[in-house]
mmCIF file of C-alpha atoms and ligand atoms in Angstrom:
data_model
loop_
_atom_site.group_PDB
_atom_site.id
_atom_site.type_symbol
_atom_site.label_atom_id
_atom_site.label_comp_id
_atom_site.label_asym_id
_atom_site.label_seq_id
_atom_site.Cartn_x
_atom_site.Cartn_y
_atom_site.Cartn_z
ATOM 1 C CA UNK A 951 32.210 3.862 -96.188
ATOM 2 C CA UNK A 952 31.147 4.929 -92.762
ATOM 3 C CA UNK A 953 27.642 5.535 -91.804
ATOM 4 C CA UNK A 954 24.865 3.269 -94.337
ATOM 5 C CA UNK A 955 23.030 2.717 -91.750
ATOM 6 C CA UNK A 956 21.005 4.688 -89.619
ATOM 7 C CA UNK A 957 19.713 2.869 -86.743
ATOM 8 C CA UNK A 958 21.371 0.171 -84.803
ATOM 9 C CA UNK A 959 19.631 -2.660 -82.953
ATOM 10 C CA UNK A 960 20.813 -4.535 -80.017
ATOM 11 C CA UNK A 961 19.957 -7.450 -77.930
ATOM 12 C CA UNK A 962 21.352 -10.256 -75.262
ATOM 13 C CA UNK A 963 20.764 -13.582 -76.091
ATOM 14 C CA UNK A 964 21.498 -17.068 -73.974
ATOM 15 C CA UNK A 965 22.938 -17.010 -70.595
ATOM 16 C CA UNK A 966 23.841 -13.563 -69.201
ATOM 17 C CA UNK A 967 27.679 -13.449 -68.613
ATOM 18 C CA UNK A 968 28.435 -10.620 -66.278
ATOM 19 C CA UNK A 969 29.918 -8.085 -68.275
ATOM 20 C CA UNK A 970 27.055 -7.777 -70.567
ATOM 21 C CA UNK A 971 25.924 -4.114 -69.759
ATOM 22 C CA UNK A 972 29.729 -2.435 -70.843
ATOM 23 C CA UNK A 973 29.377 -3.797 -73.692
ATOM 24 C CA UNK A 974 25.399 -2.435 -74.200
ATOM 25 C CA UNK A 975 26.673 0.600 -73.093
ATOM 26 C CA UNK A 976 30.151 0.602 -75.468
ATOM 27 C CA UNK A 977 27.813 -0.101 -78.750
ATOM 28 C CA UNK A 978 25.324 2.297 -77.480
ATOM 29 C CA UNK A 979 27.733 4.827 -76.894
ATOM 30 C CA UNK A 980 29.685 4.383 -79.697
ATOM 31 C CA UNK A 981 26.723 4.507 -81.922
ATOM 32 C CA UNK A 982 25.660 7.633 -80.733
ATOM 33 C CA UNK A 983 28.970 9.154 -81.380
ATOM 34 C CA UNK A 984 28.296 8.206 -85.103
ATOM 35 C CA UNK A 985 25.458 10.267 -85.282
ATOM 36 C CA UNK A 986 22.752 6.707 -85.178
ATOM 37 C CA UNK A 987 19.782 5.627 -83.037
ATOM 38 C CA UNK A 988 19.529 2.546 -81.377
ATOM 39 C CA UNK A 989 17.010 0.621 -80.549
ATOM 40 C CA UNK A 990 17.144 -2.345 -77.689
ATOM 41 C CA UNK A 991 15.544 -4.834 -77.892
ATOM 42 C CA UNK A 992 14.900 -6.658 -74.577
ATOM 43 C CA UNK A 993 14.881 -10.429 -72.699
ATOM 44 C CA UNK A 994 17.218 -11.504 -76.138
ATOM 45 C CA UNK A 995 14.872 -12.655 -79.766
ATOM 46 C CA UNK A 996 12.109 -13.730 -77.105
ATOM 47 C CA UNK A 997 11.772 -10.146 -77.131
ATOM 48 C CA UNK A 998 12.664 -9.053 -80.916
ATOM 49 C CA UNK A 999 9.238 -11.692 -81.807
ATOM 50 C CA UNK A 1000 7.356 -9.699 -78.795
ATOM 51 C CA UNK A 1001 8.466 -5.993 -80.173
ATOM 52 C CA UNK A 1002 10.019 -4.889 -76.799
ATOM 53 C CA UNK A 1003 11.833 -2.589 -78.257
ATOM 54 C CA UNK A 1004 13.208 0.512 -76.288
ATOM 55 C CA UNK A 1005 15.434 3.466 -77.682
ATOM 56 C CA UNK A 1006 18.505 3.699 -76.135
ATOM 57 C CA UNK A 1007 20.034 6.889 -75.295
ATOM 58 C CA UNK A 1008 22.592 7.779 -72.979
ATOM 59 C CA UNK A 1009 21.298 7.823 -70.061
ATOM 60 C CA UNK A 1010 20.204 4.433 -70.552
ATOM 61 C CA UNK A 1011 23.638 2.776 -69.955
ATOM 62 C CA UNK A 1012 24.705 5.204 -67.469
ATOM 63 C CA UNK A 1013 25.782 3.516 -64.322
ATOM 64 C CA UNK A 1014 25.800 0.633 -66.006
ATOM 65 C CA UNK A 1015 29.735 -0.515 -66.824
ATOM 66 C CA UNK A 1016 30.145 -1.012 -63.340
ATOM 67 C CA UNK A 1017 26.805 -3.683 -62.612
ATOM 68 C CA UNK A 1018 26.344 -7.479 -63.547
ATOM 69 C CA UNK A 1019 23.550 -8.687 -65.701
ATOM 70 C CA UNK A 1020 22.239 -7.510 -68.163
ATOM 71 C CA UNK A 1021 20.461 -4.110 -68.498
ATOM 72 C CA UNK A 1022 18.068 -5.067 -71.505
ATOM 73 C CA UNK A 1023 17.081 -8.625 -69.033
ATOM 74 C CA UNK A 1024 18.143 -11.916 -71.773
ATOM 75 C CA UNK A 1025 15.871 -14.781 -72.885
ATOM 76 C CA UNK A 1026 16.182 -18.550 -74.533
ATOM 77 C CA UNK A 1027 13.722 -18.559 -77.256
ATOM 78 C CA UNK A 1028 12.934 -21.837 -79.054
ATOM 79 C CA UNK A 1029 11.279 -20.642 -82.017
ATOM 80 C CA UNK A 1030 13.600 -18.738 -82.824
ATOM 81 C CA UNK A 1031 14.856 -22.088 -84.660
ATOM 82 C CA UNK A 1032 12.067 -21.643 -86.497
ATOM 83 C CA UNK A 1033 12.702 -20.057 -90.615
ATOM 84 C CA UNK A 1034 9.143 -18.530 -89.975
ATOM 85 C CA UNK A 1035 9.637 -17.385 -86.325
ATOM 86 C CA UNK A 1036 12.864 -15.964 -87.959
ATOM 87 C CA UNK A 1037 11.148 -14.268 -90.903
ATOM 88 C CA UNK A 1038 8.853 -12.664 -88.528
ATOM 89 C CA UNK A 1039 12.053 -11.302 -86.279
ATOM 90 C CA UNK A 1040 13.726 -9.897 -89.238
ATOM 91 C CA UNK A 1041 10.179 -8.911 -90.366
ATOM 92 C CA UNK A 1042 10.426 -6.309 -86.733
ATOM 93 C CA UNK A 1043 13.753 -5.041 -87.331
ATOM 94 C CA UNK A 1044 12.596 -3.621 -90.722
ATOM 95 C CA UNK A 1045 9.506 -2.464 -89.099
ATOM 96 C CA UNK A 1046 11.563 -0.673 -85.925
ATOM 97 C CA UNK A 1047 14.004 0.990 -88.970
ATOM 98 C CA UNK A 1048 16.563 -1.542 -87.545
ATOM 99 C CA UNK A 1049 19.267 -1.917 -90.114
ATOM 100 C CA UNK A 1050 21.817 -3.339 -88.238
ATOM 101 C CA UNK A 1051 21.904 -5.552 -84.685
ATOM 102 C CA UNK A 1052 24.539 -6.292 -82.691
ATOM 103 C CA UNK A 1053 24.143 -10.020 -81.268
ATOM 104 C CA UNK A 1054 25.897 -10.515 -77.695
ATOM 105 C CA UNK A 1055 25.750 -13.901 -76.305
ATOM 106 C CA UNK A 1056 27.026 -17.424 -77.090
ATOM 107 C CA UNK A 1057 27.122 -19.278 -80.636
ATOM 108 C CA UNK A 1058 23.667 -20.330 -80.016
ATOM 109 C CA UNK A 1059 22.860 -16.124 -80.513
ATOM 110 C CA UNK A 1060 25.411 -16.045 -83.154
ATOM 111 C CA UNK A 1061 23.393 -19.448 -85.540
ATOM 112 C CA UNK A 1062 20.011 -16.612 -84.518
ATOM 113 C CA UNK A 1063 21.439 -13.744 -85.738
ATOM 114 C CA UNK A 1064 23.347 -15.929 -88.504
ATOM 115 C CA UNK A 1065 19.097 -16.410 -89.574
ATOM 116 C CA UNK A 1066 19.035 -12.362 -89.541
ATOM 117 C CA UNK A 1067 21.390 -11.905 -91.828
ATOM 118 C CA UNK A 1068 20.831 -13.928 -94.906
ATOM 119 C CA UNK A 1069 17.034 -12.781 -94.305
ATOM 120 C CA UNK A 1070 18.400 -9.004 -94.849
ATOM 121 C CA UNK A 1071 19.920 -8.078 -91.051
ATOM 122 C CA UNK A 1072 22.788 -6.560 -90.901
ATOM 123 C CA UNK A 1073 24.128 -8.910 -88.050
ATOM 124 C CA UNK A 1074 27.947 -8.824 -85.646
ATOM 125 C CA UNK A 1075 28.042 -11.010 -82.883
ATOM 126 C CA UNK A 1076 29.543 -10.323 -79.244
ATOM 127 C CA UNK A 1077 30.925 -13.211 -77.587
ATOM 128 C CA UNK A 1078 29.681 -13.117 -74.149
ATOM 129 C CA UNK A 1079 28.680 -15.802 -71.894
ATOM 130 C CA UNK A 1080 30.885 -17.272 -68.657
ATOM 131 C CA UNK A 1081 31.780 -20.986 -70.251
ATOM 132 C CA UNK A 1082 34.867 -19.329 -72.762
ATOM 133 C CA UNK A 1083 33.429 -22.117 -75.068
ATOM 134 C CA UNK A 1084 32.788 -19.964 -78.613
ATOM 135 C CA UNK A 1085 35.988 -21.699 -81.062
ATOM 136 C CA UNK A 1086 37.116 -18.013 -83.010
ATOM 137 C CA UNK A 1087 37.599 -15.989 -79.889
ATOM 138 C CA UNK A 1088 40.433 -17.071 -77.202
ATOM 139 C CA UNK A 1089 38.349 -14.507 -74.430
ATOM 140 C CA UNK A 1090 34.193 -14.423 -74.349
ATOM 141 C CA UNK A 1091 32.809 -11.564 -72.388
ATOM 142 C CA UNK A 1092 32.295 -13.211 -68.243
ATOM 143 C CA UNK A 1093 34.394 -15.497 -67.795
ATOM 144 C CA UNK A 1094 37.284 -13.000 -66.122
ATOM 145 C CA UNK A 1095 34.279 -12.182 -63.244
ATOM 146 C CA UNK A 1096 33.091 -15.888 -63.629
ATOM 147 C CA UNK A 1097 36.399 -17.422 -62.735
ATOM 148 C CA UNK A 1098 36.898 -14.804 -59.945
ATOM 149 C CA UNK A 1099 33.974 -15.477 -58.399
ATOM 150 C CA UNK A 1100 34.128 -19.329 -57.879
ATOM 151 C CA UNK A 1101 37.780 -19.407 -57.362
ATOM 152 C CA UNK A 1102 37.319 -16.994 -54.682
ATOM 153 C CA UNK A 1103 34.467 -19.572 -53.559
ATOM 154 C CA UNK A 1104 36.311 -22.573 -53.976
ATOM 155 C CA UNK A 1105 39.314 -21.308 -51.498
ATOM 156 C CA UNK A 1106 36.372 -20.831 -48.574
ATOM 157 C CA UNK A 1107 35.071 -24.189 -48.969
ATOM 158 C CA UNK A 1108 38.953 -25.128 -48.879
ATOM 159 C CA UNK A 1109 38.687 -23.399 -44.963
ATOM 160 C CA UNK A 1110 35.979 -25.779 -43.357
ATOM 161 C CA UNK A 1111 37.137 -28.886 -46.042
ATOM 162 C CA UNK A 1112 40.922 -28.291 -43.634
ATOM 163 C CA UNK A 1113 39.445 -27.980 -41.472
ATOM 164 C CA UNK A 1114 37.283 -31.224 -41.094
ATOM 165 C CA UNK A 1115 39.655 -32.844 -42.945
ATOM 166 C CA UNK A 1116 37.152 -34.013 -45.974
ATOM 167 C CA UNK A 1117 37.355 -34.354 -49.183
ATOM 168 C CA UNK A 1118 35.464 -32.033 -51.551
ATOM 169 C CA UNK A 1119 33.588 -31.828 -54.782
ATOM 170 C CA UNK A 1120 32.424 -28.623 -56.713
ATOM 171 C CA UNK A 1121 30.839 -27.923 -59.506
ATOM 172 C CA UNK A 1122 31.113 -25.112 -61.695
ATOM 173 C CA UNK A 1123 28.951 -24.110 -65.110
ATOM 174 C CA UNK A 1124 30.569 -24.450 -68.819
ATOM 175 C CA UNK A 1125 27.833 -26.104 -69.949
ATOM 176 C CA UNK A 1126 29.499 -28.991 -72.257
ATOM 177 C CA UNK A 1127 33.056 -27.601 -72.027
ATOM 178 C CA UNK A 1128 35.443 -26.957 -69.195
ATOM 179 C CA UNK A 1129 37.924 -24.276 -69.274
ATOM 180 C CA UNK A 1130 35.749 -22.625 -65.839
ATOM 181 C CA UNK A 1131 36.712 -26.281 -64.141
ATOM 182 C CA UNK A 1132 40.057 -26.175 -65.793
ATOM 183 C CA UNK A 1133 40.875 -22.797 -64.799
ATOM 184 C CA UNK A 1134 39.320 -23.036 -61.228
ATOM 185 C CA UNK A 1135 41.504 -26.616 -60.782
ATOM 186 C CA UNK A 1136 44.350 -24.644 -61.533
ATOM 187 C CA UNK A 1137 43.717 -21.501 -59.766
ATOM 188 C CA UNK A 1138 42.689 -23.383 -56.737
ATOM 189 C CA UNK A 1139 45.563 -26.171 -56.525
ATOM 190 C CA UNK A 1140 42.840 -29.616 -56.751
ATOM 191 C CA UNK A 1141 44.199 -32.724 -56.526
ATOM 192 C CA UNK A 1142 41.832 -33.874 -59.015
ATOM 193 C CA UNK A 1143 40.054 -31.963 -62.329
ATOM 194 C CA UNK A 1144 37.504 -33.224 -64.554
ATOM 195 C CA UNK A 1145 37.099 -32.130 -67.533
ATOM 196 C CA UNK A 1146 34.175 -33.533 -70.269
ATOM 197 C CA UNK A 1147 37.078 -33.399 -72.568
ATOM 198 C CA UNK A 1148 38.916 -35.683 -70.742
ATOM 199 C CA UNK A 1149 37.201 -37.507 -68.146
ATOM 200 C CA UNK A 1150 37.392 -41.310 -68.637
ATOM 201 C CA UNK A 1151 35.213 -41.608 -65.917
ATOM 202 C CA UNK A 1152 37.807 -44.250 -63.883
ATOM 203 C CA UNK A 1153 36.222 -43.216 -60.606
ATOM 204 C CA UNK A 1154 38.735 -45.886 -58.638
ATOM 205 C CA UNK A 1155 42.069 -43.748 -60.064
ATOM 206 C CA UNK A 1156 40.174 -40.784 -57.833
ATOM 207 C CA UNK A 1157 39.778 -42.937 -55.056
ATOM 208 C CA UNK A 1158 43.704 -43.952 -55.729
ATOM 209 C CA UNK A 1159 44.794 -40.462 -55.343
ATOM 210 C CA UNK A 1160 41.964 -39.709 -51.941
ATOM 211 C CA UNK A 1161 43.922 -42.679 -49.665
ATOM 212 C CA UNK A 1162 46.719 -42.033 -51.148
ATOM 213 C CA UNK A 1163 47.234 -38.151 -50.133
ATOM 214 C CA UNK A 1164 45.816 -38.907 -47.234
ATOM 215 C CA UNK A 1165 49.270 -41.234 -46.243
ATOM 216 C CA UNK A 1166 50.962 -38.347 -47.471
ATOM 217 C CA UNK A 1167 49.462 -36.483 -45.077
ATOM 218 C CA UNK A 1168 46.963 -33.967 -46.727
ATOM 219 C CA UNK A 1169 44.263 -33.094 -44.835
ATOM 220 C CA UNK A 1170 41.359 -32.065 -47.582
ATOM 221 C CA UNK A 1171 41.093 -33.250 -51.124
ATOM 222 C CA UNK A 1172 39.388 -30.855 -53.522
ATOM 223 C CA UNK A 1173 37.888 -32.577 -56.637
ATOM 224 C CA UNK A 1174 36.863 -30.008 -58.886
ATOM 225 C CA UNK A 1175 33.998 -31.369 -60.649
ATOM 226 C CA UNK A 1176 32.844 -30.283 -63.914
ATOM 227 C CA UNK A 1177 28.649 -29.179 -65.346
ATOM 228 C CA UNK A 1178 29.098 -31.207 -68.814
ATOM 229 C CA UNK A 1179 30.113 -34.416 -66.165
ATOM 230 C CA UNK A 1180 27.773 -33.568 -63.381
ATOM 231 C CA UNK A 1181 26.798 -36.152 -61.191
ATOM 232 C CA UNK A 1182 28.354 -34.395 -58.132
ATOM 233 C CA UNK A 1183 26.700 -35.646 -54.922
ATOM 234 C CA UNK A 1184 26.176 -38.807 -55.982
ATOM 235 C CA UNK A 1185 29.641 -38.920 -56.499
ATOM 236 C CA UNK A 1186 30.595 -37.753 -52.909
ATOM 237 C CA UNK A 1187 28.220 -40.994 -51.898
ATOM 238 C CA UNK A 1188 30.199 -43.356 -53.564
ATOM 239 C CA UNK A 1189 33.786 -41.685 -53.179
ATOM 240 C CA UNK A 1190 32.574 -41.782 -49.391
ATOM 241 C CA UNK A 1191 31.779 -45.504 -48.878
ATOM 242 C CA UNK A 1192 34.776 -46.319 -51.080
ATOM 243 C CA UNK A 1193 37.427 -44.110 -48.935
ATOM 244 C CA UNK A 1194 35.978 -44.192 -45.717
ATOM 245 C CA UNK A 1195 37.019 -39.790 -45.674
ATOM 246 C CA UNK A 1196 33.609 -37.957 -45.111
ATOM 247 C CA UNK A 1197 33.132 -36.305 -48.411
ATOM 248 C CA UNK A 1198 30.270 -33.575 -49.443
ATOM 249 C CA UNK A 1199 29.216 -32.279 -52.913
ATOM 250 C CA UNK A 1200 28.940 -28.326 -53.467
ATOM 251 C CA UNK A 1201 27.262 -26.967 -56.704
ATOM 252 C CA UNK A 1202 28.382 -23.616 -57.607
ATOM 253 C CA UNK A 1203 25.685 -22.869 -59.680
ATOM 254 C CA UNK A 1204 24.228 -19.207 -60.868
ATOM 255 C CA UNK A 1205 26.065 -17.416 -58.188
ATOM 256 C CA UNK A 1206 28.603 -18.081 -60.337
ATOM 257 C CA UNK A 1207 26.763 -15.723 -64.091
ATOM 258 C CA UNK A 1208 26.233 -12.258 -61.219
ATOM 259 C CA UNK A 1209 28.410 -10.017 -59.455
ATOM 260 C CA UNK A 1210 30.264 -6.953 -60.432
ATOM 261 C CA UNK A 1211 31.958 -7.475 -64.209
ATOM 262 C CA UNK A 1212 36.333 -7.018 -62.896
ATOM 263 C CA UNK A 1213 38.430 -4.987 -65.280
ATOM 264 C CA UNK A 1214 39.289 -7.421 -67.710
ATOM 265 C CA UNK A 1215 35.724 -8.413 -68.854
ATOM 266 C CA UNK A 1216 34.445 -4.102 -68.349
ATOM 267 C CA UNK A 1217 38.010 -3.642 -70.858
ATOM 268 C CA UNK A 1218 37.211 -6.512 -73.116
ATOM 269 C CA UNK A 1219 33.541 -5.593 -73.707
ATOM 270 C CA UNK A 1220 33.992 -2.007 -73.732
ATOM 271 C CA UNK A 1221 36.495 -2.624 -76.316
ATOM 272 C CA UNK A 1222 34.169 -5.299 -78.865
ATOM 273 C CA UNK A 1223 31.156 -3.549 -78.481
ATOM 274 C CA UNK A 1224 33.219 -0.650 -79.774
ATOM 275 C CA UNK A 1225 34.334 -2.524 -82.395
ATOM 276 C CA UNK A 1226 30.632 -3.892 -83.568
ATOM 277 C CA UNK A 1227 29.805 -0.824 -84.047
ATOM 278 C CA UNK A 1228 32.993 0.278 -86.002
ATOM 279 C CA UNK A 1229 32.519 -2.556 -88.006
ATOM 280 C CA UNK A 1230 28.028 -2.060 -88.702
ATOM 281 C CA UNK A 1231 29.410 1.211 -90.029
ATOM 282 C CA UNK A 1232 31.788 0.292 -92.187
ATOM 283 C CA UNK A 1233 29.226 -1.942 -94.170
ATOM 284 C CA UNK A 1234 30.043 -5.066 -92.573
ATOM 285 C CA UNK A 1235 27.441 -7.876 -92.398
ATOM 286 C CA UNK A 1236 27.318 -11.268 -90.439
ATOM 287 C CA UNK A 1237 30.293 -11.632 -88.846
ATOM 288 C CA UNK A 1238 32.319 -11.957 -85.228
ATOM 289 C CA UNK A 1239 34.024 -10.219 -82.451
ATOM 290 C CA UNK A 1240 36.240 -12.025 -81.422
ATOM 291 C CA UNK A 1241 39.734 -10.970 -79.351
ATOM 292 C CA UNK A 1242 42.618 -13.609 -80.954
ATOM 293 C CA UNK A 1243 46.176 -13.079 -79.909
ATOM 294 C CA UNK A 1244 46.105 -10.759 -78.080
ATOM 295 C CA UNK A 1245 44.296 -8.482 -81.268
ATOM 296 C CA UNK A 1246 40.422 -7.794 -81.198
ATOM 297 C CA UNK A 1247 39.255 -8.964 -84.522
ATOM 298 C CA UNK A 1248 36.337 -10.181 -86.630
ATOM 299 C CA UNK A 1249 34.977 -13.274 -88.454
ATOM 300 C CA UNK A 1250 32.940 -14.837 -91.096
ATOM 301 C CA UNK A 1251 30.115 -16.534 -88.676
ATOM 302 C CA UNK A 1252 30.241 -19.563 -90.697
ATOM 303 C CA UNK A 1253 33.846 -19.672 -90.198
ATOM 304 C CA UNK A 1254 33.309 -18.893 -86.635
ATOM 305 C CA UNK A 1255 30.087 -21.468 -85.547
ATOM 306 C CA UNK A 1256 32.543 -24.106 -87.740
ATOM 307 C CA UNK A 1257 35.473 -23.837 -85.336
ATOM 308 C CA UNK A 1258 36.509 -26.283 -83.244
ATOM 309 C CA UNK A 1259 38.428 -25.263 -79.101
ATOM 310 C CA UNK A 1260 39.728 -28.129 -77.503
ATOM 311 C CA UNK A 1261 41.536 -27.531 -74.299
ATOM 312 C CA UNK A 1262 44.977 -26.688 -74.302
ATOM 313 C CA UNK A 1263 47.061 -29.115 -74.832
ATOM 314 C CA UNK A 1264 49.950 -27.667 -71.959
ATOM 315 C CA UNK A 1265 48.127 -25.584 -69.557
ATOM 316 C CA UNK A 1266 46.231 -29.048 -68.745
ATOM 317 C CA UNK A 1267 49.657 -31.289 -68.990
ATOM 318 C CA UNK A 1268 50.520 -27.870 -66.041
ATOM 319 C CA UNK A 1269 47.212 -29.138 -64.308
ATOM 320 C CA UNK A 1270 48.111 -32.157 -64.240
ATOM 321 C CA UNK A 1271 51.636 -32.089 -62.784
ATOM 322 C CA UNK A 1272 50.579 -29.656 -59.666
ATOM 323 C CA UNK A 1273 48.067 -31.439 -58.902
ATOM 324 C CA UNK A 1274 50.686 -34.725 -58.263
ATOM 325 C CA UNK A 1275 51.851 -33.454 -55.191
HETATM 326 P P1 ADP B 679 24.654 -19.069 -76.385
HETATM 327 O O1 ADP B 679 23.755 -18.303 -77.362
HETATM 328 O O2 ADP B 679 24.787 -18.361 -74.877
HETATM 329 O O3 ADP B 679 24.674 -20.127 -76.821
HETATM 330 P P2 ADP B 679 21.392 -20.918 -76.658
HETATM 331 O O4 ADP B 679 21.574 -21.588 -76.763
HETATM 332 O O5 ADP B 679 20.585 -20.828 -75.466
HETATM 333 O O6 ADP B 679 23.167 -19.382 -75.571
HETATM 334 O O7 ADP B 679 20.712 -19.945 -77.628
HETATM 335 C C1 ADP B 679 19.925 -18.540 -77.507
HETATM 336 C C2 ADP B 679 19.753 -18.111 -78.042
HETATM 337 O O8 ADP B 679 19.769 -18.069 -79.278
HETATM 338 C C3 ADP B 679 18.471 -19.392 -77.972
HETATM 339 O O9 ADP B 679 17.486 -19.487 -77.455
HETATM 340 C C4 ADP B 679 17.013 -19.537 -79.605
HETATM 341 O O10 ADP B 679 17.000 -18.382 -79.657
HETATM 342 C C5 ADP B 679 17.991 -18.509 -80.680
HETATM 343 N N1 ADP B 679 19.117 -20.320 -80.992
HETATM 344 C C6 ADP B 679 19.550 -20.990 -80.982
HETATM 345 N N2 ADP B 679 19.751 -21.998 -81.852
HETATM 346 C C7 ADP B 679 19.507 -21.542 -82.999
HETATM 347 C C8 ADP B 679 19.989 -21.573 -84.486
HETATM 348 N N3 ADP B 679 19.990 -22.889 -84.782
HETATM 349 N N4 ADP B 679 19.430 -20.656 -84.982
HETATM 350 C C9 ADP B 679 18.876 -19.961 -84.487
HETATM 351 N N5 ADP B 679 18.958 -19.461 -83.373
HETATM 352 C C10 ADP B 679 19.272 -19.796 -82.539
HETATM 353 O O1 F6P B 680 25.716 -20.343 -70.313
HETATM 354 C C1 F6P B 680 26.068 -20.980 -69.435
HETATM 355 C C2 F6P B 680 25.436 -21.115 -68.214
HETATM 356 O O2 F6P B 680 25.787 -20.738 -67.166
HETATM 357 C C3 F6P B 680 26.792 -22.939 -68.147
HETATM 358 O O3 F6P B 680 27.214 -22.499 -67.527
HETATM 359 C C4 F6P B 680 24.979 -22.993 -67.738
HETATM 360 O O4 F6P B 680 25.396 -24.524 -68.386
HETATM 361 C C5 F6P B 680 23.684 -23.285 -68.719
HETATM 362 O O5 F6P B 680 24.192 -21.554 -69.081
HETATM 363 C C6 F6P B 680 22.948 -22.579 -67.404
HETATM 364 O O6 F6P B 680 21.321 -22.215 -67.286
HETATM 365 P P1 F6P B 680 19.915 -21.936 -67.295
HETATM 366 O O7 F6P B 680 20.447 -20.224 -66.765
HETATM 367 O O8 F6P B 680 19.067 -21.871 -68.020
HETATM 368 O O9 F6P B 680 20.118 -22.516 -65.973
#
């Protein structure tokens, strides 16, 4: 049944990701097209608790599809773990007539959405994170832009690394997940790829690999280190001392979260934003939008949060095979 609800809200939460604006734009325009009112909640659950709520019309989202970040702002809101604040959030939604809420973020943000759903607000989650670490979906908004940004930065580091015949340890984001590191490892042709899911902390194996590669005549040695392992600077010091090869560490950091979204992110975000509103209008609640096996689908939030996602074994095996030469 269409249009049971009259007013929906949208917020972005957790770390921002390129493409969030395209998702917000799609939510707003799909909802307006169905005759709904749309409220934008600023700065995630913080903004909800502070009643930082604005009306969104079509012009508000003009000229945003190509912009990184999120026009609504985002935040982490530790209080929202607390039931008292979740109840306050639900009351504020009701006060503003928000019957359906679209939450763009990661698993943490979906847990907040589930809490609101349990308190009577229909909620739909959209996966937005550069980390690709949401188990129910093969794709998360922001990943493609971030991995391309990181790849281009690593290409540049490789130029100078080769000129100086150095070893470079480059740390990429991903929180406790290694997807960004794996993709950069393959795309940048790294000699070593350290993933939190796989790394056995055998630094001697890396040292042996560097010494072996020098004997083979390699001028650079690129190590992609995932943020979940970290400690790149101290690792560089130890590796230089053990190998005699000058070693530098670069932590790419927040530059990976910015920039204009790629085509893939804009299209995925636009599709997911529209689907979220379609689901709310069908009377669906407590769902997460996902891209699975080439299709846009939706899952129950509880099921989605209980799923597990591992590093794809074949992709990892290929990455290892290609580092050996
Ligand atoms: P992400 O959404 O990217 O996983 P976080 O884990 O930082 O990012 O979560 C974003 C926000 O979602 C938190 O700051 C908090 O406001 C809310 N949140 C996280 N976990 C929960 C939870 N278990 N219950 C309610 N709200 C939560
Ligand atoms: O979840 C996105 C992410 O960029 C992670 O890769 C990283 O661990 C974290 O957010 C950094 O968060 P903050 O912006 O709070 O430093």
